[in-house]
CSV table of C-alpha atoms in Angstrom, one decimal:
chain,number,residue,atom,x,y,z
A,1,UNK,CA,81.1,95.7,103.0
A,2,UNK,CA,81.2,92.2,104.6
A,3,UNK,CA,80.6,92.7,108.3
A,4,UNK,CA,83.7,90.7,109.0
A,5,UNK,CA,83.9,88.2,111.7
A,6,UNK,CA,85.3,90.1,114.7
A,7,UNK,CA,84.5,87.0,116.8
A,8,UNK,CA,86.7,84.0,116.2
A,9,UNK,CA,85.3,81.2,114.1
A,10,UNK,CA,84.8,78.0,116.0
A,11,UNK,CA,81.7,76.4,114.4
A,12,UNK,CA,80.9,74.6,111.2
A,13,UNK,CA,78.6,77.2,109.7
A,14,UNK,CA,79.2,80.9,109.4
A,15,UNK,CA,76.5,83.6,109.1
A,16,UNK,CA,78.1,86.7,107.5
A,17,UNK,CA,75.2,89.1,108.0
A,18,UNK,CA,72.0,88.9,110.0
A,19,UNK,CA,69.7,89.3,107.0
A,20,UNK,CA,71.5,86.5,105.0
A,21,UNK,CA,69.5,83.4,103.9
A,22,UNK,CA,72.6,81.3,103.4
A,23,UNK,CA,75.4,80.2,105.7
A,24,UNK,CA,79.0,79.3,104.7
A,25,UNK,CA,80.7,76.0,105.5
A,26,UNK,CA,84.0,76.6,107.4
A,27,UNK,CA,85.1,73.1,106.6
A,28,UNK,CA,83.8,69.9,105.1
A,29,UNK,CA,80.4,69.1,106.6
A,30,UNK,CA,78.3,66.0,106.8
A,31,UNK,CA,74.5,65.8,107.0
A,32,UNK,CA,72.9,66.3,110.5
A,33,UNK,CA,72.9,68.9,113.2
A,34,UNK,CA,75.7,71.5,112.7
A,35,UNK,CA,76.6,74.4,114.9
A,36,UNK,CA,76.4,78.0,113.7
A,37,UNK,CA,79.1,80.4,114.7
A,38,UNK,CA,77.8,82.8,117.3
A,39,UNK,CA,75.0,80.5,118.5
A,40,UNK,CA,72.4,78.1,117.3
A,41,UNK,CA,72.5,75.1,115.0
A,42,UNK,CA,71.1,73.9,111.7
A,43,UNK,CA,70.1,70.6,110.3
A,44,UNK,CA,72.2,70.0,107.2
A,45,UNK,CA,70.3,67.9,104.5
A,46,UNK,CA,73.4,67.1,102.5
A,47,UNK,CA,77.2,67.1,102.7
A,48,UNK,CA,79.0,70.2,101.6
A,49,UNK,CA,82.7,71.1,101.2
A,50,UNK,CA,84.6,74.1,102.5
A,51,UNK,CA,83.4,77.5,101.3
A,52,UNK,CA,80.1,76.3,100.0
A,53,UNK,CA,76.7,77.6,101.0
A,54,UNK,CA,73.6,76.1,102.6
A,55,UNK,CA,70.1,77.6,103.0
A,56,UNK,CA,69.5,79.1,106.4
A,57,UNK,CA,65.7,78.9,105.9
A,58,UNK,CA,63.4,77.9,103.0
A,59,UNK,CA,64.1,80.0,99.9
A,60,UNK,CA,61.4,80.3,97.2
A,61,UNK,CA,62.1,80.1,93.5
A,62,UNK,CA,62.9,83.6,92.2
A,63,UNK,CA,63.9,84.9,95.7
A,64,UNK,CA,67.2,86.7,96.1
A,65,UNK,CA,70.1,84.8,97.7
A,66,UNK,CA,71.5,87.0,100.4
A,67,UNK,CA,75.1,86.7,101.5
A,68,UNK,CA,77.3,89.5,103.2
A,69,UNK,CA,73.9,91.2,103.5
A,70,UNK,CA,73.5,91.7,99.8
A,71,UNK,CA,72.0,89.8,96.8
A,72,UNK,CA,74.4,87.4,95.1
A,73,UNK,CA,71.8,86.1,92.6
A,74,UNK,CA,68.4,84.4,92.5
A,75,UNK,CA,67.0,81.0,93.3
A,76,UNK,CA,66.1,79.0,90.2
A,77,UNK,CA,64.0,76.5,92.2
A,78,UNK,CA,62.5,76.2,95.7
A,79,UNK,CA,65.3,75.4,98.2
A,80,UNK,CA,64.7,73.8,101.6
A,81,UNK,CA,66.5,74.9,104.8
A,82,UNK,CA,69.7,72.9,105.1
A,83,UNK,CA,70.2,72.3,101.4
A,84,UNK,CA,73.3,73.1,99.4
A,85,UNK,CA,72.9,76.4,97.6
A,86,UNK,CA,75.0,76.6,94.4
A,87,UNK,CA,74.9,76.7,90.6
A,88,UNK,CA,72.3,73.9,90.4
A,89,UNK,CA,69.7,76.0,92.2
A,90,UNK,CA,70.7,79.6,91.9
A,91,UNK,CA,72.0,81.9,89.2
A,92,UNK,CA,73.7,85.3,88.7
A,93,UNK,CA,71.5,88.4,88.0
A,94,UNK,CA,74.4,89.7,85.9
A,95,UNK,CA,76.3,87.2,83.7
A,96,UNK,CA,76.1,83.4,83.4
A,97,UNK,CA,78.5,81.5,85.7
A,98,UNK,CA,81.0,79.3,83.8
A,99,UNK,CA,81.5,75.9,85.4
A,100,UNK,CA,83.0,72.5,84.5
A,101,UNK,CA,80.4,69.9,85.3
A,102,UNK,CA,83.1,67.6,86.6
A,103,UNK,CA,84.1,70.0,89.4
A,104,UNK,CA,81.2,72.3,90.1
A,105,UNK,CA,79.9,70.6,93.2
A,106,UNK,CA,83.2,70.9,94.9
A,107,UNK,CA,83.9,67.1,94.8
A,108,UNK,CA,80.8,66.4,96.9
A,109,UNK,CA,79.5,63.8,94.5
A,110,UNK,CA,82.8,62.7,93.1
B,1,UNK,CA,111.8,102.9,108.3
B,2,UNK,CA,112.5,101.2,105.0
B,3,UNK,CA,115.5,101.3,102.7
B,4,UNK,CA,115.3,101.8,99.0
B,5,UNK,CA,117.3,102.8,95.9
B,6,UNK,CA,116.8,106.4,94.8
B,7,UNK,CA,115.9,106.9,91.1
B,8,UNK,CA,116.3,110.2,89.1
B,9,UNK,CA,112.5,110.8,89.2
B,10,UNK,CA,112.6,110.8,93.0
B,11,UNK,CA,110.9,107.4,93.4
B,12,UNK,CA,112.7,104.6,95.3
B,13,UNK,CA,113.0,101.0,94.4
B,14,UNK,CA,112.9,98.0,96.7
B,15,UNK,CA,114.8,95.7,94.3
B,16,UNK,CA,117.5,96.5,91.7
B,17,UNK,CA,116.5,94.3,88.7
B,18,UNK,CA,118.1,94.3,85.3
B,19,UNK,CA,115.3,93.9,82.8
B,20,UNK,CA,115.9,92.2,79.5
B,21,UNK,CA,113.0,93.2,77.3
B,22,UNK,CA,112.0,91.6,74.0
B,23,UNK,CA,110.1,93.9,71.7
B,24,UNK,CA,108.3,91.2,69.7
B,25,UNK,CA,107.8,87.5,70.3
B,26,UNK,CA,110.4,86.7,67.7
B,27,UNK,CA,113.0,88.1,70.1
B,28,UNK,CA,111.7,86.3,73.1
B,29,UNK,CA,114.0,83.3,72.9
B,30,UNK,CA,117.2,85.4,72.6
B,31,UNK,CA,116.1,87.5,75.7
B,32,UNK,CA,115.4,84.3,77.7
B,33,UNK,CA,118.8,82.8,76.8
B,34,UNK,CA,120.6,86.0,77.7
B,35,UNK,CA,119.0,86.0,81.2
B,36,UNK,CA,119.2,82.2,81.8
B,37,UNK,CA,122.7,82.2,83.6
B,38,UNK,CA,121.8,85.3,85.6
B,39,UNK,CA,118.3,84.5,86.8
B,40,UNK,CA,119.4,84.3,90.4
B,41,UNK,CA,121.6,87.3,90.1
B,42,UNK,CA,119.0,89.8,89.4
B,43,UNK,CA,118.2,89.7,85.7
B,44,UNK,CA,114.6,89.1,84.5
B,45,UNK,CA,112.8,88.8,81.2
B,46,UNK,CA,109.9,91.1,80.3
B,47,UNK,CA,108.5,92.0,76.9
B,48,UNK,CA,105.7,92.6,74.4
B,49,UNK,CA,104.9,89.8,71.9
B,50,UNK,CA,102.9,91.8,69.3
B,51,UNK,CA,104.3,92.9,65.9
B,52,UNK,CA,101.6,95.6,65.4
B,53,UNK,CA,101.9,99.0,67.1
B,54,UNK,CA,99.8,99.7,70.1
B,55,UNK,CA,99.9,102.9,72.2
B,56,UNK,CA,99.0,101.1,75.4
B,57,UNK,CA,101.8,98.5,75.0
B,58,UNK,CA,104.3,101.3,74.3
B,59,UNK,CA,103.3,103.2,77.4
B,60,UNK,CA,103.3,100.0,79.5
B,61,UNK,CA,106.8,99.1,78.4
B,62,UNK,CA,108.1,102.7,79.1
B,63,UNK,CA,106.6,102.6,82.6
B,64,UNK,CA,107.9,99.1,83.3
B,65,UNK,CA,111.5,99.8,82.0
B,66,UNK,CA,111.6,102.9,84.3
B,67,UNK,CA,109.9,101.2,87.3
B,68,UNK,CA,111.6,102.1,90.5
B,69,UNK,CA,112.6,98.4,91.0
B,70,UNK,CA,114.5,98.4,87.7
B,71,UNK,CA,118.1,99.5,87.6
B,72,UNK,CA,119.2,98.8,84.0
B,73,UNK,CA,117.5,97.7,80.8
B,74,UNK,CA,118.7,95.6,77.8
B,75,UNK,CA,116.3,95.8,74.8
B,76,UNK,CA,116.2,92.9,72.4
B,77,UNK,CA,114.7,93.7,69.0
B,78,UNK,CA,114.3,91.4,66.0
B,79,UNK,CA,114.7,94.4,63.8
B,80,UNK,CA,111.6,94.5,61.6
B,81,UNK,CA,108.8,94.7,64.3
B,82,UNK,CA,106.7,97.8,64.6
B,83,UNK,CA,107.4,98.5,68.3
B,84,UNK,CA,109.1,101.9,68.6
B,85,UNK,CA,112.4,100.8,70.2
B,86,UNK,CA,114.0,104.3,69.6
B,87,UNK,CA,111.4,106.1,71.7
B,88,UNK,CA,111.6,103.4,74.4
B,89,UNK,CA,115.4,103.6,74.6
B,90,UNK,CA,115.3,107.4,74.7
B,91,UNK,CA,112.8,107.3,77.6
B,92,UNK,CA,114.9,104.9,79.6
B,93,UNK,CA,118.2,106.8,78.9
B,94,UNK,CA,116.5,110.1,80.0
B,95,UNK,CA,116.2,108.6,83.5
B,96,UNK,CA,119.9,107.9,83.7
B,97,UNK,CA,119.6,104.1,83.7
B,98,UNK,CA,122.1,102.1,81.7
B,99,UNK,CA,120.3,101.0,78.5
B,100,UNK,CA,121.4,99.2,75.4
B,101,UNK,CA,119.5,97.9,72.4
B,102,UNK,CA,120.6,94.8,70.5
B,103,UNK,CA,119.0,94.2,67.1
B,104,UNK,CA,119.2,90.5,66.2
B,105,UNK,CA,119.1,91.1,62.4
B,106,UNK,CA,122.1,93.5,62.7
B,107,UNK,CA,124.1,91.7,65.5
B,108,UNK,CA,124.6,88.6,63.4
B,109,UNK,CA,121.7,86.4,64.5
B,110,UNK,CA,120.8,84.4,67.6
B,111,UNK,CA,124.1,83.2,68.9
B,112,UNK,CA,125.9,86.5,68.4
B,113,UNK,CA,123.1,88.5,70.1
B,114,UNK,CA,123.0,86.1,73.1
B,115,UNK,CA,126.8,86.5,73.6
B,116,UNK,CA,126.7,90.3,73.3
B,117,UNK,CA,123.7,90.4,75.6
B,118,UNK,CA,125.3,88.2,78.2
B,119,UNK,CA,128.5,90.4,78.1
B,120,UNK,CA,126.4,93.5,78.7
B,121,UNK,CA,124.4,91.9,81.6
B,122,UNK,CA,127.5,90.5,83.2
B,123,UNK,CA,129.1,94.0,83.2
B,124,UNK,CA,126.0,95.7,84.7
B,125,UNK,CA,125.0,93.3,87.5
B,126,UNK,CA,127.9,94.1,89.9
B,127,UNK,CA,127.1,97.8,89.5
B,128,UNK,CA,123.4,97.2,90.4
B,129,UNK,CA,124.3,95.0,93.4
B,130,UNK,CA,126.6,97.8,94.7
B,131,UNK,CA,123.9,100.6,94.5
B,132,UNK,CA,123.6,102.5,97.7
B,133,UNK,CA,120.5,102.2,99.8
B,134,UNK,CA,118.8,105.3,101.2
B,135,UNK,CA,116.1,105.7,103.9
B,136,UNK,CA,112.6,105.2,102.4
B,137,UNK,CA,109.4,106.3,104.1
B,138,UNK,CA,106.3,104.2,104.1
B,139,UNK,CA,104.6,107.1,102.3
B,140,UNK,CA,106.9,106.3,99.3
B,141,UNK,CA,105.7,102.7,99.0
B,142,UNK,CA,103.2,101.6,96.4
B,143,UNK,CA,101.3,98.3,97.1
B,144,UNK,CA,98.9,96.6,94.7
B,145,UNK,CA,96.5,93.8,95.4
B,146,UNK,CA,94.9,91.1,93.2
B,147,UNK,CA,93.1,87.9,93.8
B,148,UNK,CA,93.3,84.8,91.7
B,149,UNK,CA,91.8,81.3,92.1
B,150,UNK,CA,89.2,82.6,94.5
B,151,UNK,CA,86.7,80.4,96.3
B,152,UNK,CA,84.1,80.6,99.1
B,153,UNK,CA,86.9,81.2,101.6
B,154,UNK,CA,88.4,84.2,99.9
B,155,UNK,CA,85.8,86.7,101.0
B,156,UNK,CA,86.0,85.5,104.6
B,157,UNK,CA,89.7,85.2,105.3
B,158,UNK,CA,92.3,86.3,102.8
B,159,UNK,CA,90.6,89.3,101.2
B,160,UNK,CA,89.3,91.0,104.4
B,161,UNK,CA,92.7,90.4,106.0
B,162,UNK,CA,94.4,92.2,103.1
B,163,UNK,CA,91.7,94.9,103.6
B,164,UNK,CA,92.9,95.4,107.2
B,165,UNK,CA,96.5,95.6,106.0
B,166,UNK,CA,95.5,98.1,103.3
B,167,UNK,CA,93.8,100.2,105.9
B,168,UNK,CA,97.0,100.3,108.0
B,169,UNK,CA,99.2,101.1,104.9
B,170,UNK,CA,96.9,103.9,103.8
B,171,UNK,CA,96.8,105.3,107.3
B,172,UNK,CA,100.7,105.3,107.3
B,173,UNK,CA,100.7,107.3,104.1
B,174,UNK,CA,101.4,104.5,101.5
B,175,UNK,CA,99.7,104.3,98.1
B,176,UNK,CA,97.5,101.2,97.7
B,177,UNK,CA,95.9,100.1,94.5
B,178,UNK,CA,93.1,97.6,93.9
B,179,UNK,CA,91.7,96.6,90.5
B,180,UNK,CA,89.7,94.3,88.3
B,181,UNK,CA,86.5,96.2,87.9
B,182,UNK,CA,85.0,93.1,86.3
B,183,UNK,CA,85.2,91.5,89.8
B,184,UNK,CA,83.4,94.5,91.4
B,185,UNK,CA,80.2,94.0,89.6
B,186,UNK,CA,77.4,94.3,92.1
B,187,UNK,CA,79.6,96.4,94.5
B,188,UNK,CA,79.5,99.6,92.5
B,189,UNK,CA,77.0,101.3,94.8
B,190,UNK,CA,78.7,100.6,98.2
B,191,UNK,CA,82.1,101.3,96.6
B,192,UNK,CA,81.2,104.7,95.1
B,193,UNK,CA,79.9,105.9,98.5
B,194,UNK,CA,83.5,105.7,99.7
B,195,UNK,CA,84.8,108.1,97.0
B,196,UNK,CA,86.6,111.3,98.0
B,197,UNK,CA,84.1,113.4,96.0
B,198,UNK,CA,80.7,112.7,94.4
B,199,UNK,CA,82.2,113.2,90.9
B,200,UNK,CA,84.8,110.5,91.6
B,201,UNK,CA,82.0,108.3,92.9
B,202,UNK,CA,80.2,108.6,89.5
B,203,UNK,CA,83.5,107.7,87.7
B,204,UNK,CA,83.9,104.6,89.9
B,205,UNK,CA,80.3,103.5,89.2
B,206,UNK,CA,80.9,104.1,85.4
B,207,UNK,CA,84.1,102.0,85.4
B,208,UNK,CA,82.2,99.0,86.8
B,209,UNK,CA,79.3,99.5,84.4
B,210,UNK,CA,81.8,99.5,81.6
B,211,UNK,CA,83.2,96.2,82.8
B,212,UNK,CA,79.8,94.6,83.1
B,213,UNK,CA,79.0,95.7,79.5
B,214,UNK,CA,82.4,94.5,78.2
B,215,UNK,CA,82.0,91.1,79.8
B,216,UNK,CA,78.4,90.8,78.7
B,217,UNK,CA,79.7,91.2,75.1
B,218,UNK,CA,82.3,88.5,75.6
B,219,UNK,CA,79.7,86.2,77.1
B,220,UNK,CA,81.6,85.4,80.3
B,221,UNK,CA,82.0,87.0,83.6
B,222,UNK,CA,85.4,87.2,85.3
B,223,UNK,CA,84.8,83.8,86.6
B,224,UNK,CA,86.7,80.5,86.2
B,225,UNK,CA,85.5,77.0,86.8
B,226,UNK,CA,87.6,76.6,89.9
B,227,UNK,CA,85.7,79.5,91.5
B,228,UNK,CA,82.5,77.4,91.4
B,229,UNK,CA,84.4,74.3,92.6
B,230,UNK,CA,85.2,76.2,95.7
B,231,UNK,CA,81.7,77.3,96.4
B,232,UNK,CA,81.3,80.6,94.5
B,233,UNK,CA,78.0,80.6,92.5
B,234,UNK,CA,77.9,84.0,90.7
B,235,UNK,CA,80.0,86.9,89.7
B,236,UNK,CA,78.3,89.1,92.3
B,237,UNK,CA,79.2,86.7,95.0
B,238,UNK,CA,82.8,86.6,93.9
B,239,UNK,CA,82.8,90.4,93.7
B,240,UNK,CA,81.7,90.9,97.3
B,241,UNK,CA,84.7,88.7,98.4
B,242,UNK,CA,87.1,90.5,96.0
B,243,UNK,CA,85.9,93.9,97.1
B,244,UNK,CA,86.9,93.2,100.7
B,245,UNK,CA,90.6,93.5,99.7
B,246,UNK,CA,90.1,97.3,99.4
B,247,UNK,CA,89.5,97.7,103.1
B,248,UNK,CA,87.6,100.6,104.5
B,249,UNK,CA,89.7,103.7,103.6
B,250,UNK,CA,88.2,106.5,101.5
B,251,UNK,CA,88.9,106.1,97.8
B,252,UNK,CA,91.3,108.8,96.6
B,253,UNK,CA,91.1,108.3,92.9
B,254,UNK,CA,90.6,106.2,89.8
B,255,UNK,CA,93.6,105.4,87.6
B,256,UNK,CA,94.2,103.4,84.4
B,257,UNK,CA,97.2,101.1,83.8
B,258,UNK,CA,100.4,103.1,83.7
B,259,UNK,CA,99.0,106.1,85.5
B,260,UNK,CA,101.1,106.9,88.6
B,261,UNK,CA,99.1,107.8,91.6
B,262,UNK,CA,100.0,111.4,92.6
B,263,UNK,CA,100.1,110.9,96.4
B,264,UNK,CA,99.3,108.3,99.1
B,265,UNK,CA,95.9,106.9,99.5
B,266,UNK,CA,93.6,104.2,98.1
B,267,UNK,CA,93.1,104.0,94.3
B,268,UNK,CA,90.9,101.8,92.0
B,269,UNK,CA,92.6,100.8,88.8
B,270,UNK,CA,90.2,100.6,85.8
B,271,UNK,CA,91.6,97.8,83.8
B,272,UNK,CA,88.8,97.3,81.2
B,273,UNK,CA,89.7,98.9,77.8
B,274,UNK,CA,87.7,101.9,76.5
B,275,UNK,CA,85.7,101.9,73.3
B,276,UNK,CA,84.3,98.8,71.5
B,277,UNK,CA,85.4,95.3,72.5
B,278,UNK,CA,88.5,94.9,70.3
B,279,UNK,CA,91.3,92.7,71.7
B,280,UNK,CA,89.5,90.1,73.7
B,281,UNK,CA,89.4,89.6,77.5
B,282,UNK,CA,90.6,92.7,79.5
B,283,UNK,CA,93.2,90.6,81.4
B,284,UNK,CA,93.7,87.1,80.1
B,285,UNK,CA,95.2,85.9,83.4
B,286,UNK,CA,96.2,87.1,86.9
B,287,UNK,CA,99.7,88.0,85.8
B,288,UNK,CA,98.4,90.6,83.3
B,289,UNK,CA,96.9,92.4,86.3
B,290,UNK,CA,100.1,92.2,88.3
B,291,UNK,CA,102.0,93.7,85.3
B,292,UNK,CA,99.5,96.6,85.1
B,293,UNK,CA,99.9,97.3,88.9
B,294,UNK,CA,103.7,97.4,88.3
B,295,UNK,CA,103.2,99.8,85.4
B,296,UNK,CA,101.5,102.2,87.8
B,297,UNK,CA,104.4,101.9,90.2
B,298,UNK,CA,103.5,99.1,92.5
B,299,UNK,CA,106.7,97.9,94.4
B,300,UNK,CA,105.0,94.7,95.4
B,301,UNK,CA,101.7,92.9,95.1
B,302,UNK,CA,99.5,91.2,97.8
B,303,UNK,CA,98.0,88.2,96.0
B,304,UNK,CA,95.1,86.5,97.6
B,305,UNK,CA,94.5,82.9,96.4
B,306,UNK,CA,92.3,80.1,97.5
B,307,UNK,CA,92.4,77.4,94.9
B,308,UNK,CA,96.2,77.9,94.9
B,309,UNK,CA,98.0,80.2,92.5
B,310,UNK,CA,101.8,79.7,92.5
B,311,UNK,CA,102.8,82.7,90.4
B,312,UNK,CA,105.2,85.5,91.0
B,313,UNK,CA,106.3,88.4,88.8
B,314,UNK,CA,109.3,89.6,87.0
B,315,UNK,CA,109.9,93.0,88.5
B,316,UNK,CA,108.0,93.3,91.8
B,317,UNK,CA,107.7,90.7,94.5
B,318,UNK,CA,104.4,89.0,95.0
B,319,UNK,CA,103.3,88.0,98.5
B,320,UNK,CA,101.0,85.0,98.4
B,321,UNK,CA,98.1,85.0,100.9
B,322,UNK,CA,96.3,81.7,101.0
B,323,UNK,CA,92.6,82.0,102.0
B,324,UNK,CA,91.8,78.3,102.0
B,325,UNK,CA,93.4,76.2,104.8
B,326,UNK,CA,93.1,73.0,102.8
B,327,UNK,CA,95.0,74.6,99.9
B,328,UNK,CA,97.6,75.9,102.3
B,329,UNK,CA,98.3,72.4,103.6
B,330,UNK,CA,98.8,71.2,100.1
B,331,UNK,CA,100.8,74.1,98.7
B,332,UNK,CA,102.6,75.4,101.9
B,333,UNK,CA,105.9,76.1,100.1
B,334,UNK,CA,104.2,78.3,97.6
B,335,UNK,CA,102.5,80.5,100.2
B,336,UNK,CA,103.6,83.3,102.4
B,337,UNK,CA,100.6,83.8,104.7
B,338,UNK,CA,98.1,81.2,105.9
B,339,UNK,CA,95.0,83.4,106.2
B,340,UNK,CA,92.8,80.2,106.2
B,341,UNK,CA,93.6,79.7,109.9
B,342,UNK,CA,90.9,82.4,110.5
B,343,UNK,CA,88.4,79.5,109.9
B,344,UNK,CA,89.8,77.7,112.9
B,345,UNK,CA,89.6,80.5,115.4
B,346,UNK,CA,92.5,82.9,114.6
B,347,UNK,CA,91.3,86.5,114.8
B,348,UNK,CA,91.2,88.2,111.4
B,349,UNK,CA,93.2,91.2,112.8
B,350,UNK,CA,96.1,88.9,113.6
B,351,UNK,CA,96.4,87.9,110.0
B,352,UNK,CA,96.0,91.5,108.8
B,353,UNK,CA,98.9,92.5,111.1
B,354,UNK,CA,101.0,89.7,109.8
B,355,UNK,CA,100.4,90.8,106.2
B,356,UNK,CA,101.3,94.4,107.1
B,357,UNK,CA,104.5,93.4,108.8
B,358,UNK,CA,105.5,91.0,106.0
B,359,UNK,CA,104.9,93.8,103.4
B,360,UNK,CA,107.5,95.9,105.2
B,361,UNK,CA,109.9,93.0,105.5
B,362,UNK,CA,109.6,92.2,101.8
B,363,UNK,CA,110.1,95.8,100.9
B,364,UNK,CA,113.3,95.6,102.9
B,365,UNK,CA,114.6,92.7,100.9
B,366,UNK,CA,113.1,89.5,102.4
B,367,UNK,CA,112.4,87.0,99.6
B,368,UNK,CA,108.8,85.9,99.0
B,369,UNK,CA,107.9,82.3,98.4
B,370,UNK,CA,107.5,82.9,94.7
B,371,UNK,CA,110.8,84.7,94.5
B,372,UNK,CA,112.7,81.9,96.2
B,373,UNK,CA,111.1,79.4,93.8
B,374,UNK,CA,112.2,81.4,90.8
B,375,UNK,CA,108.8,82.5,89.6
B,376,UNK,CA,109.1,85.5,87.3
B,377,UNK,CA,105.9,85.4,85.2
B,378,UNK,CA,105.2,88.3,82.8
B,379,UNK,CA,102.5,88.9,80.2
B,380,UNK,CA,101.5,91.9,78.3
B,381,UNK,CA,98.9,92.0,75.5
B,382,UNK,CA,96.9,94.5,73.4
B,383,UNK,CA,94.5,97.0,74.9
B,384,UNK,CA,93.3,100.6,74.2
B,385,UNK,CA,92.5,103.2,76.7
B,386,UNK,CA,91.4,106.8,76.7
B,387,UNK,CA,93.0,109.2,79.3
B,388,UNK,CA,91.2,109.4,82.7
B,389,UNK,CA,88.9,112.4,83.2
B,390,UNK,CA,89.5,115.4,85.6
B,391,UNK,CA,87.1,114.0,88.2
B,392,UNK,CA,89.2,110.8,88.6
B,393,UNK,CA,92.0,112.5,90.7
B,394,UNK,CA,90.4,115.1,92.9
B,395,UNK,CA,93.0,117.5,94.5
């Protein structure tokens, strides 16, 4: 069960569980130092849009992506801390994810 | 305390809709034309488009035409379709509801059937509007939840807020239903641990495993391109967000579409057909899920959307909970609750309480956004199910 945010959200990045290796953007974010809700900050390497994930620490190819404290798939390449984590560098361990290339990045590159 | 309309089976309705039901696509136009002048007066179109017989569709139509929110039914048959209109009319009549069947091939064609249908509807609507209201306890309310157009905000704002509302409703004795086992893939372990009995836990796990196998055969997960646009990267990530809608209550049972939960509590609806993959995707769009919730008695549905669904439903109000604040700003008129404000500091519990309060207000007659905009979507397609096993509803 997502350990839901009992504390109000006031920062750009949200950590949903202590063991997670990804953080969630609570709004559109630009590269640079970004505050993490509950304390700390993280250097974002690229812009991400609302609801997208960034690596909280380096993630090796093949490693599980942890969000809500559980695996949501596996890294398909090495991912640096602060990088966008999405369908271009991770995949489901169940069924392939259907995307339209024109929209999959959340408009970040559009 | 709520107010409802007492039906002969003891259930109570929160609306008093006149359903005009077509029994094959060939009768759809006539049904739509009959309802057109009365859309704002309480008449709605439902129906089944197929010409071939299907036990699931028969059961669904019987449950929907005797839904507590339905006060009278007009059946529109072309005449040569396979749907058993005789059995359906008999089932409706046995509940004491006014029911009439018009057969286009016997009534003299399109124009004559529309005229006869409108006469019947016009005569019934004042009776339905005058139906007395009686006190209705929260324990008599059935609430469903679905999500559609999810994104990376759904699992943080809208879905957990509905989970909190569900917890309060279950605690007050209401019946709550969540569903879409294809969007619980990856959650089966933690979900089954909440089952009332170990045997039920095994049934819950099996229902998700069935969904995973079904979708694997189809080659797609329950995942749309817009989910990825909004930051979701895998079906298991989407699942964790969707699962949050169920809250934290123990799970009382597993039902299939059309099964009426026997008492208050939290139920999982297994929507994936049994047997080999036959008729395509389990639910081809969100409205198919809402229709199945209604067939199991849901008086209203809590619909969490993030990319921005605008739909409603024909027989039971849909409360639209918007998880994404950017979407809420763009589609405000279509939304009932702005759950996305959690991302700018509003406590989740405040949104959960708002959803709970709004659920009671809508049950007492307040129009939802989709009702006021005239949304009345309905879709029903082919499926096949086996009955649930004895472990699914522990006493």
